[in-house]
Coordinates of C-alpha atoms in Angstrom, one line a residue:
M1 CA -102.5 -251.3 120.5
K2 CA -100.3 -248.1 120.1
I3 CA -96.9 -248.1 121.5
D4 CA -96.1 -244.8 123.7
K5 CA -93.2 -244.1 125.8
R6 CA -94.5 -245.7 128.9
D7 CA -94.9 -249.1 126.9
K8 CA -91.5 -248.6 125.6
Q9 CA -90.0 -248.5 129.3
I10 CA -92.2 -251.3 130.3
L11 CA -90.9 -253.6 127.3
G12 CA -87.4 -252.7 127.8
I13 CA -87.6 -254.3 131.2
A14 CA -90.3 -256.9 130.5
L15 CA -88.8 -258.5 127.4
P16 CA -85.1 -259.3 128.6
S17 CA -86.7 -260.6 131.9
I18 CA -88.8 -262.8 130.2
V19 CA -85.9 -264.4 128.2
S20 CA -84.1 -264.8 131.4
N21 CA -87.2 -266.4 133.1
I22 CA -87.5 -269.0 130.2
T23 CA -83.8 -269.8 130.4
V24 CA -83.9 -270.7 134.2
P25 CA -85.9 -274.0 133.7
L26 CA -83.0 -275.0 131.3
L27 CA -80.4 -275.4 134.0
G28 CA -82.2 -278.4 135.5
L29 CA -83.5 -279.6 131.9
V30 CA -79.7 -279.8 130.9
D31 CA -78.7 -282.0 133.7
V32 CA -81.6 -284.3 133.0
A33 CA -81.1 -284.6 129.2
I34 CA -77.4 -285.4 129.7
M35 CA -78.1 -288.2 132.3
G36 CA -80.9 -289.2 129.9
H37 CA -78.4 -290.3 127.3
V38 CA -75.5 -291.6 129.3
G39 CA -77.1 -293.0 132.1
D40 CA -80.2 -295.4 133.3
A41 CA -83.3 -294.1 134.9
V42 CA -82.1 -294.1 138.4
Y43 CA -79.9 -291.2 137.4
I44 CA -82.8 -289.3 135.6
G45 CA -84.9 -289.9 139.0
A46 CA -81.7 -288.9 141.2
I47 CA -81.3 -285.7 139.0
A48 CA -85.1 -284.8 139.4
V49 CA -85.2 -285.0 143.0
G50 CA -81.8 -283.2 143.4
A51 CA -83.3 -280.2 141.2
M52 CA -86.5 -280.4 143.0
I53 CA -84.5 -279.6 146.5
F54 CA -82.6 -276.8 145.2
N55 CA -85.6 -275.3 143.4
L56 CA -87.5 -275.3 146.8
V57 CA -84.6 -274.0 148.9
Y58 CA -83.7 -271.4 146.4
W59 CA -87.4 -270.4 146.1
I60 CA -87.8 -269.7 149.5
F61 CA -84.8 -267.4 149.9
G62 CA -85.9 -265.7 146.6
F63 CA -86.5 -262.6 149.1
L64 CA -83.1 -261.4 148.5
R65 CA -83.9 -260.8 144.8
M66 CA -87.6 -259.3 145.5
G67 CA -86.6 -257.2 148.7
T68 CA -83.4 -255.9 146.8
S69 CA -85.2 -254.8 143.9
G70 CA -88.0 -252.7 145.4
M71 CA -86.0 -250.8 147.7
T72 CA -83.2 -250.2 145.0
S73 CA -85.6 -248.9 142.7
Q74 CA -86.9 -246.5 145.3
A75 CA -83.6 -245.5 146.3
L76 CA -82.7 -244.8 142.6
G77 CA -86.1 -242.6 142.2
R78 CA -84.9 -240.6 145.0
R79 CA -81.3 -240.3 143.5
D80 CA -80.3 -241.7 146.9
L81 CA -76.8 -243.3 145.2
P82 CA -75.2 -243.9 148.5
G83 CA -78.3 -245.7 149.6
V84 CA -78.3 -247.6 146.3
T85 CA -74.6 -249.1 147.0
L86 CA -75.4 -249.8 150.5
L87 CA -78.5 -251.9 149.5
L88 CA -76.3 -254.0 147.1
A89 CA -73.8 -254.7 149.9
R90 CA -76.4 -255.3 152.7
S91 CA -77.9 -257.9 150.2
L92 CA -74.8 -259.5 149.3
L93 CA -73.9 -259.8 153.1
V94 CA -77.1 -261.3 153.9
A95 CA -76.7 -263.9 151.1
V96 CA -73.4 -265.0 151.9
G97 CA -74.6 -265.5 155.7
V98 CA -77.5 -267.3 154.5
A99 CA -75.3 -269.5 152.3
A100 CA -72.9 -270.3 155.1
L101 CA -75.8 -271.6 157.2
L102 CA -77.2 -273.9 154.3
L103 CA -73.6 -275.3 154.2
V104 CA -73.2 -275.9 157.9
L105 CA -76.7 -277.4 158.1
Q106 CA -76.3 -279.3 154.6
R107 CA -76.9 -282.8 156.2
P108 CA -79.7 -282.2 158.3
L109 CA -81.4 -280.0 155.4
L110 CA -80.6 -283.0 153.1
W111 CA -82.5 -285.6 155.7
L112 CA -85.4 -283.2 155.7
M113 CA -85.8 -283.2 152.2
L114 CA -85.4 -286.4 151.3
A115 CA -88.0 -287.2 154.0
L116 CA -90.4 -285.0 152.5
I117 CA -89.8 -286.1 149.0
K118 CA -89.6 -289.9 149.8
P119 CA -87.4 -291.1 146.6
T120 CA -86.9 -294.7 146.2
A121 CA -84.1 -296.5 147.9
D122 CA -82.0 -296.8 144.8
V123 CA -82.6 -293.0 143.8
A124 CA -81.7 -291.6 147.4
P125 CA -77.9 -292.1 147.5
L126 CA -77.8 -290.6 144.2
A127 CA -79.7 -287.7 145.0
A128 CA -77.7 -287.4 148.1
R129 CA -74.5 -287.6 146.2
Y130 CA -75.8 -284.7 143.6
F131 CA -77.0 -282.6 146.8
G132 CA -73.6 -283.0 148.4
I133 CA -71.8 -281.2 145.5
C134 CA -74.5 -278.8 144.3
V135 CA -74.9 -277.4 147.6
W136 CA -71.4 -275.8 147.3
G137 CA -73.0 -273.6 144.5
A138 CA -75.4 -271.9 147.1
P139 CA -73.0 -268.8 147.9
A140 CA -73.0 -268.4 144.1
M141 CA -76.9 -268.7 143.6
L142 CA -77.7 -266.6 146.6
C143 CA -75.4 -263.7 145.8
L144 CA -76.7 -264.0 142.5
Y145 CA -80.2 -263.4 143.7
G146 CA -79.1 -260.0 145.3
L147 CA -77.3 -258.9 142.3
M148 CA -80.1 -259.6 139.9
G149 CA -82.5 -258.0 142.5
W150 CA -80.1 -254.9 142.6
Y151 CA -79.9 -254.7 138.7
I152 CA -83.6 -254.8 138.4
G153 CA -84.0 -252.2 140.8
M154 CA -81.5 -250.3 138.5
Q155 CA -83.8 -250.6 135.7
N156 CA -81.4 -252.8 134.0
T157 CA -82.9 -256.3 133.0
R158 CA -80.3 -256.9 130.2
V159 CA -77.6 -257.9 132.5
P160 CA -79.7 -260.7 134.3
M161 CA -80.8 -261.8 130.5
L162 CA -77.1 -262.1 129.6
I163 CA -76.1 -263.9 132.8
S164 CA -79.0 -266.2 132.3
I165 CA -77.9 -267.2 128.8
M166 CA -74.4 -267.5 129.7
Q167 CA -75.0 -269.9 132.5
N168 CA -76.8 -272.4 130.3
V169 CA -73.9 -272.3 127.8
V170 CA -71.3 -272.9 130.6
N171 CA -73.6 -275.5 132.0
I172 CA -73.9 -277.3 128.9
V173 CA -70.2 -277.2 127.8
A174 CA -69.0 -278.0 131.3
S175 CA -71.4 -281.0 132.2
L176 CA -70.8 -282.7 128.8
L177 CA -67.0 -282.4 129.1
L178 CA -67.2 -283.9 132.9
V179 CA -69.6 -286.5 131.8
V180 CA -68.9 -287.3 128.3
V181 CA -65.0 -286.8 128.3
G182 CA -64.2 -287.1 131.9
G183 CA -66.2 -290.1 132.4
L184 CA -68.1 -288.9 135.3
K185 CA -71.9 -289.5 135.9
I186 CA -74.0 -287.7 138.3
E187 CA -70.9 -286.1 139.8
G188 CA -70.2 -284.6 136.5
V189 CA -73.5 -283.0 136.1
A190 CA -73.3 -281.8 139.9
A191 CA -70.2 -280.2 139.2
G192 CA -71.2 -278.6 135.9
T193 CA -74.1 -277.0 137.5
V194 CA -71.9 -275.7 140.2
I195 CA -69.1 -274.2 137.7
A196 CA -71.9 -272.7 135.9
Q197 CA -73.1 -270.8 138.8
Y198 CA -69.8 -269.5 139.7
A199 CA -69.3 -268.5 136.2
G200 CA -72.6 -266.5 136.4
L201 CA -71.7 -265.0 139.7
G202 CA -68.3 -263.9 138.1
V203 CA -70.1 -262.3 135.1
A204 CA -72.3 -260.3 137.4
L205 CA -69.7 -258.9 139.6
L206 CA -67.4 -258.1 136.3
L207 CA -70.4 -256.3 134.8
L208 CA -71.0 -254.6 137.9
V209 CA -67.6 -253.2 138.0
V210 CA -67.6 -252.2 134.3
R211 CA -71.2 -250.5 134.2
Y212 CA -71.6 -249.3 137.7
G213 CA -68.1 -248.8 138.9
R214 CA -68.3 -245.2 139.2
L215 CA -70.8 -245.9 142.3
R216 CA -68.0 -246.8 144.4
K217 CA -67.4 -243.1 145.5
Y218 CA -70.9 -243.2 147.0
F219 CA -70.2 -246.4 149.4
S220 CA -69.6 -245.6 152.8
P221 CA -69.1 -248.9 155.1
Q222 CA -70.0 -247.0 158.2
G223 CA -73.6 -247.3 156.8
L224 CA -73.6 -250.7 156.1
L225 CA -75.0 -252.0 159.3
D226 CA -77.1 -248.8 160.2
R227 CA -79.8 -250.0 162.7
R228 CA -82.6 -248.3 161.1
A229 CA -81.7 -249.4 157.6
M230 CA -81.1 -253.0 158.5
A231 CA -84.2 -253.1 160.5
R232 CA -86.4 -251.9 157.4
F233 CA -84.1 -254.5 155.2
F234 CA -85.2 -257.5 157.1
T235 CA -88.6 -256.4 157.9
V236 CA -89.2 -256.2 154.2
N237 CA -87.4 -259.6 153.6
R238 CA -89.1 -261.3 156.3
D239 CA -92.6 -260.5 155.1
I240 CA -91.6 -261.8 151.5
F241 CA -90.0 -264.9 153.2
L242 CA -93.2 -265.8 155.1
R243 CA -95.3 -265.0 152.1
T244 CA -93.1 -267.5 150.2
L245 CA -93.6 -270.3 152.5
C246 CA -97.5 -269.6 152.0
L247 CA -96.7 -270.1 148.3
V248 CA -94.8 -273.1 148.9
A249 CA -97.5 -274.7 150.8
V250 CA -100.1 -274.3 148.3
N251 CA -97.7 -275.6 145.4
L252 CA -96.6 -278.7 147.4
Y253 CA -100.0 -279.6 148.6
F254 CA -101.3 -279.3 145.2
T255 CA -98.8 -281.7 143.8
S256 CA -99.2 -284.0 146.8
A257 CA -103.0 -284.0 146.7
G258 CA -102.8 -285.0 142.9
A259 CA -100.2 -287.9 143.6
R260 CA -102.7 -289.2 146.3
Q261 CA -105.1 -289.7 143.3
G262 CA -102.9 -292.0 141.2
A263 CA -100.2 -291.8 138.6
V264 CA -102.5 -290.9 135.9
I265 CA -104.1 -287.9 137.6
L266 CA -100.5 -286.7 138.9
A267 CA -99.5 -286.7 135.5
V268 CA -102.3 -284.7 134.3
N269 CA -101.9 -282.0 136.8
T270 CA -98.0 -282.1 136.1
L271 CA -98.6 -281.5 132.4
L272 CA -101.3 -278.9 132.9
L273 CA -99.2 -276.8 135.3
Q274 CA -96.7 -276.4 132.5
L275 CA -99.2 -274.1 130.8
Y276 CA -99.5 -272.1 134.2
L277 CA -95.8 -271.9 134.3
L278 CA -95.4 -270.7 130.9
F279 CA -97.9 -267.8 131.7
S280 CA -96.2 -267.1 134.7
Y281 CA -92.6 -266.8 133.1
V282 CA -94.2 -264.1 130.5
M283 CA -96.1 -262.1 133.4
D284 CA -93.2 -262.2 135.8
G285 CA -91.2 -260.3 133.0
F286 CA -94.0 -257.4 133.4
A287 CA -94.1 -257.9 137.3
Y288 CA -90.2 -257.2 137.1
A289 CA -91.3 -253.8 135.1
G290 CA -93.7 -253.1 137.9
E291 CA -91.0 -253.5 140.4
A292 CA -88.5 -251.6 138.5
L293 CA -90.5 -248.5 137.4
C294 CA -93.3 -248.1 140.1
G295 CA -90.5 -248.6 142.7
R296 CA -88.6 -245.8 140.9
Y297 CA -91.6 -243.4 140.6
Y298 CA -92.6 -244.1 144.1
G299 CA -89.4 -243.0 145.5
A300 CA -89.3 -240.0 143.3
R301 CA -93.0 -239.3 144.7
N302 CA -93.9 -239.0 141.1
G303 CA -97.6 -239.8 141.4
T304 CA -98.4 -239.1 137.6
A305 CA -95.8 -241.5 136.0
F306 CA -96.5 -244.2 138.7
T307 CA -100.3 -244.2 137.9
A308 CA -99.7 -244.3 134.3
T309 CA -97.1 -247.1 134.6
L310 CA -99.7 -249.0 136.7
R311 CA -102.6 -248.6 133.9
R312 CA -100.4 -249.6 131.0
L313 CA -99.2 -252.7 133.2
F314 CA -102.8 -254.0 133.4
V315 CA -103.2 -253.1 129.7
W316 CA -100.3 -255.6 129.0
G317 CA -101.7 -258.0 131.3
G318 CA -104.8 -258.0 129.7
A319 CA -103.4 -258.3 126.1
M320 CA -101.4 -261.3 127.6
V321 CA -104.6 -262.9 128.9
I322 CA -106.2 -262.6 125.4
V323 CA -103.2 -264.1 123.7
F324 CA -102.7 -266.9 126.1
T325 CA -106.2 -268.0 126.6
A326 CA -106.7 -268.2 122.6
V327 CA -103.5 -270.0 122.2
Y328 CA -104.2 -272.6 125.1
A329 CA -108.0 -273.0 123.9
V330 CA -106.9 -273.8 120.3
G331 CA -103.3 -275.3 120.5
G332 CA -103.1 -276.6 124.2
T333 CA -103.7 -280.5 123.4
P334 CA -101.0 -280.4 120.7
F335 CA -98.6 -278.8 123.2
L336 CA -99.4 -281.8 125.7
R337 CA -98.5 -284.0 122.9
L338 CA -95.0 -282.4 122.8
L339 CA -94.6 -283.0 126.4
T340 CA -96.0 -286.8 126.4
T341 CA -96.8 -289.4 124.0
D342 CA -98.8 -291.4 126.6
E343 CA -102.3 -291.3 125.0
T344 CA -103.8 -292.4 128.5
V345 CA -102.8 -289.1 130.0
I346 CA -103.6 -286.9 127.2
A347 CA -107.1 -288.3 127.1
A348 CA -107.5 -287.9 130.9
S349 CA -106.3 -284.2 130.5
A350 CA -109.2 -283.5 128.5
D351 CA -111.5 -283.4 131.5
Y352 CA -109.7 -280.8 133.3
F353 CA -108.2 -278.8 130.4
A354 CA -110.9 -276.1 131.0
W355 CA -109.3 -275.2 134.2
A356 CA -105.9 -274.4 132.7
V357 CA -107.3 -272.2 130.0
A358 CA -108.8 -270.2 132.9
I359 CA -105.4 -269.6 134.5
P360 CA -104.3 -266.5 132.5
L361 CA -107.6 -264.6 133.3
A362 CA -107.6 -265.9 136.8
G363 CA -104.1 -265.1 137.5
V364 CA -103.1 -261.9 135.8
A365 CA -104.1 -259.5 138.4
A366 CA -102.0 -261.3 141.0
F367 CA -98.9 -261.1 138.9
V368 CA -99.2 -257.6 138.1
W369 CA -99.8 -256.5 141.7
D370 CA -96.9 -258.6 142.8
G371 CA -94.3 -256.5 140.9
V372 CA -96.1 -253.2 141.9
F373 CA -96.1 -254.1 145.5
I374 CA -92.5 -255.3 145.5
G375 CA -91.7 -252.0 144.0
I376 CA -93.2 -250.1 146.7
T377 CA -92.2 -252.4 149.2
A378 CA -95.8 -253.1 150.6
T379 CA -94.8 -256.5 151.7
R380 CA -96.9 -256.8 154.7
A381 CA -99.8 -256.4 152.4
M382 CA -98.4 -258.9 150.0
L383 CA -98.1 -261.4 152.9
V384 CA -101.8 -260.8 154.3
S385 CA -103.1 -261.2 150.5
L386 CA -101.4 -264.4 150.3
A387 CA -102.5 -265.8 153.3
V388 CA -105.9 -265.0 152.6
A389 CA -105.7 -266.9 149.2
A390 CA -104.2 -269.6 150.6
A391 CA -106.6 -270.0 153.1
A392 CA -109.2 -269.7 150.2
F393 CA -107.4 -272.5 148.5
F394 CA -107.5 -275.1 151.4
G395 CA -111.2 -274.0 152.2
V396 CA -112.3 -274.7 148.8
Y397 CA -110.6 -278.0 148.3
F398 CA -111.4 -279.6 151.3
A399 CA -115.1 -278.5 151.0
F400 CA -115.3 -280.3 147.5
H401 CA -112.6 -282.8 147.2
G402 CA -115.0 -285.6 148.6
S403 CA -117.7 -284.7 145.7
I404 CA -115.9 -283.6 142.5
G405 CA -112.6 -285.2 143.0
N406 CA -109.4 -283.6 141.2
H407 CA -111.8 -280.8 140.0
A408 CA -111.7 -279.6 143.4
L409 CA -108.1 -279.3 143.2
W410 CA -108.1 -277.1 140.1
L411 CA -111.2 -275.1 141.5
A412 CA -108.9 -274.3 144.5
M413 CA -106.3 -273.2 142.5
I414 CA -108.2 -270.9 140.3
V415 CA -110.2 -269.5 143.2
Y416 CA -106.5 -269.0 144.7
L417 CA -105.4 -267.0 142.0
V418 CA -108.6 -264.8 141.8
M419 CA -108.4 -264.2 145.5
R420 CA -104.7 -263.1 145.4
G421 CA -105.6 -260.4 142.5
L422 CA -109.0 -259.3 144.7
A423 CA -107.1 -259.1 148.0
Q424 CA -104.1 -257.1 146.6
T425 CA -106.6 -254.8 144.5
A426 CA -108.3 -253.9 148.1
A427 CA -105.0 -253.9 149.9
Y428 CA -104.0 -251.3 147.1
A429 CA -107.0 -249.3 147.5
F430 CA -106.2 -248.9 151.2
F431 CA -102.7 -248.5 150.8
R432 CA -103.4 -245.6 148.2
R433 CA -104.6 -243.4 151.0
R434 CA -101.1 -243.6 152.5
L435 CA -99.4 -242.8 149.2
G436 CA -101.3 -239.5 149.0
S437 CA -103.7 -237.9 146.5
G438 CA -101.2 -237.9 143.8
F439 CA -101.4 -241.5 143.7

């Protein structure tokens, strides 16, 4: 495939984003690995439960990144530099407000999460101890979401990549010092995570001053709480928030429905989902490119560049489908052996492996459209499309689970991914008329 200027723009944003995405799970894996070598199984379980709680909470508030990214890229396309600075300030203001709410409500939040996850009696107190420390990292993490979205909107994904890598290094060093040298256990791991989060925030703010300090002259605090601007900011983020709740509902139900079928099926589904996650980490990089570039060209009303970028995004998506489908079909089972030595689970996965191989083709359109829709802030269309897909997921599962068991769960997941792409394609065809003939 010939690489042209448009492809270089896409890859310049996508590749650093892919590296950032792949490093994100390492923060949790580092904690598990350290406890796995110095503690017993109950500590590993507590870390897993604590990490699950924060992954869920931060995922729900991911609108701080996505909403900021789309609106910033549009403002940049319009050369609205005062608007660019105000968007960052509003995002950080909302992040601090949400973080303060989490800190105030941390006890009922912990109770709710433990009630949903239902850890064993020996794990729950340690998970609560881990939560009680890590929750103080919420201001750093949520502000980082706003900053990361702003950087992506500014067409800069190298800074988020550097921050992600640096966070992991700090997390490893701090956790090892606190646990191995300081003699702490789960408290040391939790404190190391919080230290890494604030270190990431510090670097993000430092790079903001160094690389974008010149934009300070465009900032006017009088416009920060402008009623119309704040209304649009919250409308966009409200739609993304509700969409995320639908996503969470599907993913949580997928896990819980698998768990009800026994430990082996739960393990099989968990392992095969790693293939989905790996594909999603890569495709999210191209989605970020869609957010930044399509948002910028939409803001500039440059329909020619917008359409050309959209086409190349789907070309790259098609290329990723071919690569991942081939790799999964040929090397999927050896990959599963890297994750587990349990031959019972590996053997059981053979019955469902074809579903995992189908994931790239089923999901590619949804990932590409997500980035484009965030870039043009068509968040209501995203919400409606996801709601339709979620309804299809539950409809297919309840229609077939009695006859084909766990296959119904995977069929529902594939239908869900396909429906996301089809619904967004239809929504874009409708939305395109609003954009004008140039798009």
